Short mmCIF file of C-alpha atoms in Angstrom, two decimals:
data_model
loop_
_atom_site.label_atom_id
_atom_site.label_comp_id
_atom_site.label_asym_id
_atom_site.label_seq_id
_atom_site.Cartn_x
_atom_site.Cartn_y
_atom_site.Cartn_z
CA MET A 17 4.41 19.34 7.08
CA GLN A 18 2.78 17.28 9.68
CA SER A 19 -0.21 18.97 11.44
CA ALA A 20 -1.52 18.64 15.09
CA ALA A 21 -3.50 16.16 15.54
CA ARG A 22 -7.07 17.11 16.94
CA ALA A 23 -9.46 15.77 19.42
CA PRO A 24 -12.59 14.41 17.56
CA ALA A 25 -15.85 15.83 18.28
CA ALA A 26 -18.70 14.47 20.10
CA GLY A 27 -20.95 12.65 17.32
CA HIS A 28 -18.51 13.07 14.40
CA PRO A 29 -16.12 10.97 13.29
CA PRO A 30 -12.55 10.84 13.68
CA ALA A 31 -10.27 12.38 11.19
CA GLU A 32 -7.96 11.11 9.29
CA ALA A 33 -4.50 11.03 10.62
CA ALA A 34 -1.68 12.86 9.73
CA ARG A 35 0.81 12.13 7.60
CA PRO A 36 4.46 11.72 8.66
CA ALA A 37 6.03 14.81 7.83
CA ASP A 38 9.21 13.85 4.56
CA ASN A 39 12.22 13.46 6.53
CA ILE A 40 14.67 14.58 3.17
CA PRO A 41 17.90 14.13 5.29
CA LEU A 42 17.52 10.75 6.12
CA GLY A 43 15.91 10.06 2.08
CA ILE A 44 19.31 12.01 0.69
CA ALA A 45 21.50 9.51 2.46
CA LEU A 46 19.54 6.67 2.06
CA MET A 47 19.84 7.55 -2.47
CA ILE A 48 23.72 7.79 -1.79
CA GLY A 49 23.80 4.40 0.41
CA ALA A 50 21.43 3.03 -2.52
CA THR A 51 24.32 4.33 -5.09
CA VAL A 52 27.21 3.10 -3.77
CA LEU A 53 25.84 -0.71 -3.47
CA LEU A 54 24.11 0.05 -6.90
CA THR A 55 28.39 0.43 -7.88
CA LEU A 56 29.53 -1.69 -5.72
CA SER A 57 26.87 -4.50 -7.58
CA ASN A 58 28.51 -3.46 -10.83
CA ALA A 59 32.10 -3.73 -10.29
CA PHE A 60 31.16 -7.40 -8.84
CA SER A 61 29.30 -7.77 -11.69
CA LYS A 62 32.41 -6.50 -14.19
CA HIS A 63 34.75 -8.82 -12.16
CA LEU A 64 32.50 -11.74 -12.57
CA VAL A 65 31.46 -11.64 -15.99
CA ALA A 66 35.33 -11.90 -16.72
CA HIS A 67 35.48 -15.40 -15.00
CA TYR A 68 32.61 -17.01 -15.71
CA PRO A 69 29.80 -17.39 -18.42
CA VAL A 70 27.54 -14.15 -18.52
CA GLY A 71 24.74 -17.03 -17.56
CA GLU A 72 25.96 -18.49 -14.34
CA VAL A 73 26.72 -14.35 -13.27
CA MET A 74 23.26 -13.52 -14.11
CA PHE A 75 21.61 -16.46 -12.70
CA LEU A 76 23.69 -16.98 -9.42
CA ARG A 77 23.52 -13.14 -8.94
CA SER A 78 19.46 -12.97 -9.46
CA SER A 79 18.78 -16.37 -7.42
CA ILE A 80 21.08 -15.20 -4.59
CA ALA A 81 19.21 -11.88 -4.36
CA PHE A 82 15.86 -14.26 -4.49
CA GLY A 83 16.78 -16.12 -1.74
CA LEU A 84 18.31 -13.33 0.57
CA VAL A 85 14.32 -11.61 -0.34
CA CYS A 86 12.11 -14.76 0.63
CA ALA A 87 14.29 -15.24 4.15
CA PHE A 88 13.23 -11.51 5.31
CA MET A 89 9.92 -11.34 3.51
CA LEU A 90 8.62 -14.68 3.62
CA PRO A 91 8.61 -15.75 7.95
CA ALA A 92 6.66 -11.88 7.92
CA THR A 93 4.08 -11.97 5.75
CA GLY A 94 3.73 -15.73 4.48
CA LEU A 95 3.05 -16.66 0.64
CA GLY A 96 0.58 -14.32 0.77
CA VAL A 97 3.25 -11.16 -0.53
CA PHE A 98 2.50 -13.52 -4.47
CA ARG A 99 -0.75 -12.22 -4.42
CA THR A 100 -1.74 -10.42 -7.32
CA ARG A 101 -4.16 -9.60 -9.38
CA ARG A 102 -2.01 -8.67 -12.17
CA PRO A 103 0.23 -11.37 -12.56
CA GLY A 104 1.17 -10.70 -16.60
CA ALA A 105 2.16 -7.39 -15.54
CA HIS A 106 4.14 -8.36 -12.65
CA VAL A 107 6.06 -11.30 -15.91
CA ALA A 108 6.46 -8.39 -18.13
CA ARG A 109 8.12 -6.48 -16.12
CA GLY A 110 10.22 -9.11 -14.36
CA LEU A 111 11.17 -10.68 -17.70
CA SER A 112 12.33 -7.05 -19.14
CA GLN A 113 14.77 -6.43 -15.85
CA ALA A 114 16.42 -9.47 -16.54
CA ILE A 115 16.83 -8.10 -19.95
CA SER A 116 18.23 -5.22 -19.34
CA GLN A 117 20.16 -6.45 -16.65
CA THR A 118 22.01 -9.03 -18.49
CA LEU A 119 22.62 -6.06 -21.24
CA THR A 120 24.19 -4.16 -18.22
CA VAL A 121 26.53 -6.83 -17.30
CA LEU A 122 27.62 -8.08 -21.01
CA ALA A 123 28.58 -3.57 -21.34
CA LEU A 124 30.51 -4.05 -18.47
CA GLY A 125 32.05 -6.68 -19.81
CA LEU A 126 33.26 -4.87 -22.73
CA MET A 127 33.44 -1.25 -21.36
CA PRO A 128 34.94 0.55 -18.80
CA LEU A 129 31.82 0.80 -15.18
CA ALA A 130 31.71 5.17 -15.44
CA GLY A 131 31.60 4.82 -18.70
CA VAL A 132 28.06 2.09 -18.55
CA THR A 133 26.94 4.27 -15.55
CA ALA A 134 27.26 7.22 -17.90
CA ILE A 135 25.07 5.92 -20.20
CA GLY A 136 22.86 4.51 -18.15
CA PHE A 137 21.70 8.04 -17.24
CA SER A 138 19.72 8.47 -20.13
CA ALA A 139 17.04 5.89 -19.41
CA PRO A 140 15.10 8.67 -18.23
CA LEU A 141 15.18 10.34 -21.37
CA PHE A 142 14.15 7.72 -23.12
CA ALA A 143 11.25 7.31 -20.68
CA ALA A 144 10.21 10.84 -21.33
CA VAL A 145 10.23 9.60 -25.47
CA VAL A 146 8.29 6.73 -24.98
CA ALA A 147 5.64 8.55 -22.66
CA ILE A 148 5.07 11.37 -25.67
CA LEU A 149 5.13 9.12 -28.11
CA TRP A 150 3.24 6.28 -26.20
CA HIS A 151 0.86 8.19 -23.45
CA LYS A 152 0.59 11.46 -26.03
CA GLU A 153 1.32 13.17 -23.24
CA ALA A 154 1.90 16.71 -23.71
CA SER A 155 5.38 18.48 -24.56
CA ASP A 156 6.38 21.52 -25.21
CA PRO A 157 10.18 22.71 -26.75
CA VAL A 158 11.67 22.65 -23.34
CA ARG A 159 11.53 19.36 -22.95
CA TRP A 160 12.00 18.46 -26.66
CA GLY A 161 15.21 20.19 -26.37
CA VAL A 162 16.82 18.60 -22.85
CA LEU A 163 15.84 15.45 -24.77
CA ILE A 164 17.66 16.51 -27.99
CA VAL A 165 21.08 17.51 -25.78
CA GLY A 166 20.72 14.43 -22.99
CA PHE A 167 21.24 12.52 -26.37
CA LEU A 168 23.73 14.47 -27.64
CA GLY A 169 25.68 13.95 -24.61
CA VAL A 170 25.31 9.77 -24.92
CA LEU A 171 26.82 10.37 -28.05
CA VAL A 172 29.73 12.16 -27.04
CA VAL A 173 30.18 9.03 -24.35
CA THR A 174 30.06 6.74 -26.89
CA ASN A 175 32.46 8.67 -28.95
CA PRO A 176 31.59 6.95 -32.22
CA GLY A 177 34.28 7.71 -34.82
CA ALA A 178 37.70 6.21 -36.29
CA ASP A 179 36.65 2.56 -34.53
CA SER A 180 33.30 3.16 -34.96
CA LEU A 181 30.41 2.90 -32.36
CA GLN A 182 31.65 -0.06 -29.43
CA VAL A 183 29.77 -3.12 -28.91
CA GLY A 184 29.49 -2.62 -25.17
CA ALA A 185 28.06 0.91 -25.67
CA LEU A 186 25.10 -0.29 -28.08
CA PHE A 187 24.55 -2.75 -24.90
CA ALA A 188 24.11 -0.24 -22.81
CA LEU A 189 22.48 1.88 -24.97
CA GLY A 190 20.37 -1.44 -25.61
CA ASN A 191 19.75 -1.69 -20.99
CA ALA A 192 18.23 1.87 -21.11
CA VAL A 193 16.37 1.69 -24.25
CA MET A 194 14.49 -0.96 -21.95
CA TYR A 195 14.59 0.62 -18.51
CA GLY A 196 12.82 3.51 -19.80
CA THR A 197 10.61 1.80 -21.86
CA VAL A 198 9.00 -0.49 -18.62
CA THR A 199 9.50 2.41 -16.13
CA VAL A 200 6.49 3.64 -18.50
CA ALA A 201 5.00 0.86 -19.13
CA VAL A 202 4.39 -0.14 -15.55
CA ARG A 203 4.68 2.85 -13.79
CA GLY A 204 1.28 2.68 -13.08
CA MET A 205 1.79 -0.60 -11.05
CA ALA A 206 3.09 0.85 -7.76
CA LYS A 207 -0.71 2.24 -7.25
CA THR A 208 -2.19 -0.79 -6.67
CA GLU A 209 0.51 -3.30 -6.12
CA LYS A 210 2.16 -3.44 -2.56
CA ALA A 211 6.03 -2.63 -3.02
CA GLY A 212 6.80 -6.50 -1.59
CA THR A 213 4.78 -7.81 -3.56
CA LEU A 214 6.78 -5.59 -6.42
CA LEU A 215 10.28 -7.01 -5.17
CA ILE A 216 9.41 -10.52 -5.13
CA TRP A 217 7.46 -11.07 -8.41
CA GLN A 218 10.64 -9.02 -9.69
CA MET A 219 13.65 -10.83 -7.88
CA ALA A 220 11.15 -14.76 -8.90
CA VAL A 221 10.58 -13.44 -12.43
CA MET A 222 14.44 -12.58 -13.15
CA ALA A 223 16.00 -15.78 -11.14
CA ALA A 224 13.97 -18.03 -13.33
CA ALA A 225 14.78 -16.26 -16.73
CA HIS A 226 18.11 -15.86 -16.14
CA SER A 227 18.19 -19.44 -15.00
CA VAL A 228 17.33 -20.58 -18.87
CA LEU A 229 20.98 -18.85 -19.66
CA LEU A 230 22.80 -21.75 -17.83
CA VAL A 231 22.94 -23.52 -21.03
CA PHE A 232 25.62 -21.61 -22.69
CA GLY A 233 27.63 -22.89 -19.78
CA PHE A 234 28.65 -23.20 -16.14
CA ARG A 235 31.43 -23.42 -13.77
CA TRP A 236 31.84 -24.04 -10.50
CA PRO A 237 33.33 -20.43 -8.35
CA SER A 238 36.72 -20.91 -6.42
CA LEU A 239 35.30 -20.32 -2.48
CA ALA A 240 36.72 -16.88 -3.02
CA ASP A 241 34.48 -16.16 -5.94
CA ALA A 242 31.69 -17.69 -4.32
CA ALA A 243 31.73 -14.77 -1.51
CA LEU A 244 31.76 -12.58 -4.30
CA PHE A 245 28.73 -13.93 -6.10
CA GLY A 246 27.15 -13.95 -2.70
CA LEU A 247 28.17 -10.17 -2.35
CA LEU A 248 26.74 -9.35 -5.35
CA GLY A 249 23.24 -10.76 -4.48
CA ALA A 250 23.24 -9.19 -1.41
CA SER A 251 24.47 -5.96 -2.58
CA ASN A 252 21.98 -5.94 -5.46
CA VAL A 253 19.36 -6.74 -3.08
CA GLY A 254 20.16 -4.16 -0.62
CA ALA A 255 20.36 -1.52 -3.36
CA GLN A 256 16.68 -2.23 -4.30
CA TYR A 257 15.57 -2.30 -0.32
CA LEU A 258 17.27 1.39 0.32
CA TRP A 259 15.82 2.57 -3.02
CA THR A 260 12.80 2.10 -2.27
CA ARG A 261 13.25 3.48 1.17
CA ALA A 262 14.42 6.92 -0.05
CA LEU A 263 11.56 7.49 -2.01
CA SER A 264 9.04 6.94 0.65
CA SER A 265 11.08 8.49 3.22
CA ALA A 266 11.27 12.50 1.12
CA PRO A 267 10.24 13.75 -2.50
CA ALA A 268 11.29 12.07 -5.47
CA THR A 269 12.71 15.75 -6.28
CA ALA A 270 14.78 16.46 -3.30
CA VAL A 271 16.47 12.66 -3.59
CA SER A 272 16.57 12.00 -7.00
CA PRO A 273 19.22 14.21 -7.81
CA PHE A 274 22.20 12.01 -5.76
CA TYR A 275 21.71 9.22 -8.01
CA TYR A 276 24.00 10.98 -10.74
CA LEU A 277 26.48 10.33 -7.76
CA MET A 278 27.30 6.77 -9.40
CA LEU A 279 28.95 7.96 -12.36
CA VAL A 280 31.68 9.59 -9.79
CA TRP A 281 31.90 6.60 -7.50
CA GLY A 282 32.08 4.32 -11.61
CA MET A 283 35.23 6.81 -12.03
CA GLY A 284 36.89 5.99 -8.71
CA LEU A 285 36.07 2.44 -8.41
CA GLY A 286 36.98 2.03 -12.04
CA TYR A 287 40.22 3.87 -11.23
CA LEU A 288 41.02 1.93 -8.54
CA ALA A 289 39.51 -1.50 -8.90
CA PHE A 290 40.39 -2.00 -12.86
CA GLY A 291 43.03 0.65 -13.83
CA GLU A 292 40.31 2.41 -15.56
CA VAL A 293 41.51 6.55 -16.50
CA PRO A 294 38.37 8.86 -17.26
CA ASN A 295 38.91 10.21 -20.66
CA LEU A 296 37.51 13.76 -22.21
CA HIS A 297 34.88 11.93 -23.44
CA LEU A 298 33.39 10.31 -21.12
CA VAL A 299 33.85 13.17 -18.45
CA THR A 300 31.97 15.90 -20.74
CA GLY A 301 29.71 13.18 -21.95
CA GLY A 302 28.70 12.53 -18.50
CA VAL A 303 28.29 16.00 -16.99
CA ILE A 304 25.95 16.65 -20.18
CA VAL A 305 23.89 13.26 -19.70
CA VAL A 306 23.37 14.33 -16.04
CA ALA A 307 22.67 17.70 -16.48
CA ALA A 308 19.93 17.05 -19.01
CA GLY A 309 18.29 14.38 -16.63
CA ALA A 310 18.34 17.08 -13.66
CA LEU A 311 16.89 19.87 -15.52
CA LEU A 312 14.41 17.13 -17.48
CA LEU A 313 13.30 16.40 -13.78
CA TRP A 314 12.72 19.80 -12.57
CA HIS A 315 10.95 20.81 -15.85
CA GLU A 316 8.54 17.55 -15.14
CA THR A 317 8.07 18.55 -11.66
CA TRP A 318 7.63 22.67 -12.27
CA ALA A 319 5.48 21.62 -15.13
CA ARG A 320 2.99 19.02 -12.86
CA ARG A 321 3.01 22.02 -9.63
CA GLN A 322 1.50 25.08 -12.64
CA PRO A 323 -2.27 23.16 -12.83
CA GLU A 324 -1.72 22.93 -9.17
CA THR A 325 -0.60 26.08 -8.91
CA ARG A 326 -3.60 27.73 -11.05
CA THR A 327 -6.47 25.85 -9.23
CA ARG A 328 -5.77 27.37 -5.86
CA ARG A 329 -5.33 30.83 -7.41
CA ARG A 330 -8.34 30.20 -9.28
CA ASP A 331 -10.74 28.78 -5.95
CA SER A 332 -9.14 31.07 -3.70
CA ALA A 333 -10.62 33.83 -6.32
CA PRO A 334 -14.21 35.66 -5.64
CA PRO A 335 -16.48 34.75 -8.23
CA LEU A 336 -16.42 37.03 -11.10
CA ASP A 337 -20.42 37.34 -11.36
CA SER A 338 -20.26 38.38 -6.78
CA ALA A 339 -21.13 41.59 -6.76
CA PRO A 340 -19.18 43.72 -4.43
CA ARG A 341 -19.68 44.01 -1.11
CA ARG A 342 -21.93 47.51 0.37
CA LEU A 343 -21.54 49.16 3.91
CA ALA A 344 -24.66 48.44 5.86
CA ARG A 345 -27.18 51.15 6.24
CA PRO A 346 -27.05 53.01 9.12
CA VAL A 347 -30.15 53.00 11.35
CA ALA A 348 -32.39 55.89 10.85
CA MET A 349 -33.48 57.24 14.10
CA PRO A 350 -37.59 57.75 13.97
CA LEU A 351 -38.59 61.71 14.11
CA HIS A 352 -41.80 62.14 15.96
CA ARG A 353 -43.88 64.69 14.32
CA PRO A 354 -45.68 67.71 16.15
CA GLU A 355 -49.12 66.82 15.72
CA THR A 356 -48.10 63.60 17.95
CA LEU A 357 -46.25 65.61 20.85
CA ILE A 358 -48.06 65.33 23.82
CA LEU A 359 -48.46 69.09 24.54
CA SER A 360 -49.48 70.17 28.16
CA ARG A 361 -53.70 71.81 29.13
CA ASP A 362 -52.58 74.92 29.28
CA LEU A 363 -51.01 75.47 25.47
CA ARG A 364 -53.81 73.36 24.11
CA ALA A 365 -56.48 76.26 25.66
#
């Protein structure tokens, strides 16, 4: 909440400015917009990878996005936005994102749009596992139970059976593992790096990495497909921008659950654009994965708040070794002794 500002007293430095209040409705709207653009980006990629080499799709997607970021950002920031003390971490982050998005596009060429989206929701589950095993974070039975249920939901979506596990599902799982692992590995970068620096480094490294894939083939697109490539890059950048704005406008716990609307958009757009009818395995497994992710988010938030709550209670409680307060002793009224009384002359005689 925004607190009222007070005028600084004379002789004292001015107090720190109050932080603006969270705008939860705006954050939710921005997150919903980000999910729409992400779904459109996946749909454009799915259409283009069916007609063009995957390396060409990835390179044009990343290079157009990088060009748009430079066009909007550099006039205001200059080349100073590239300044960083952690270039190695930025390169590792960009390379991992390049691999993750390539696996996503490969999966989109082999699987329904909603299926790739549902499997992608398992990324937070992999991130939690890596945090436990790598960063030695504390765990409890509830956390492990949620993770197990979530992974069972992934198995339901992939539907391994008589036809064996689909190759596209393996690509989608690889994307989830890569994205979840990188999220844990570089999650501290946001504390030392500016948002613009993170974005422009990511786009630059991804464009450079995807240029290597051009050795697998390139075909000049038609005018209509060139427009789709432009929309692909624009939707990718727009989704990233709206996502960042959503998380800066409201708490993650308020806006993150709306990220799962991507499954709804994926089912609807997959049916309208590609004639993909969601089957029972996809709907059931998707609901399980979404429920597990939402429950994990709630549990992690609750677990982080518990130490803060105990600290506040301990700080507000009176010390155990402090003596109980005593009531003030009433003031004694002085009484004159008889020998000090002033007697009249008659009585003394």
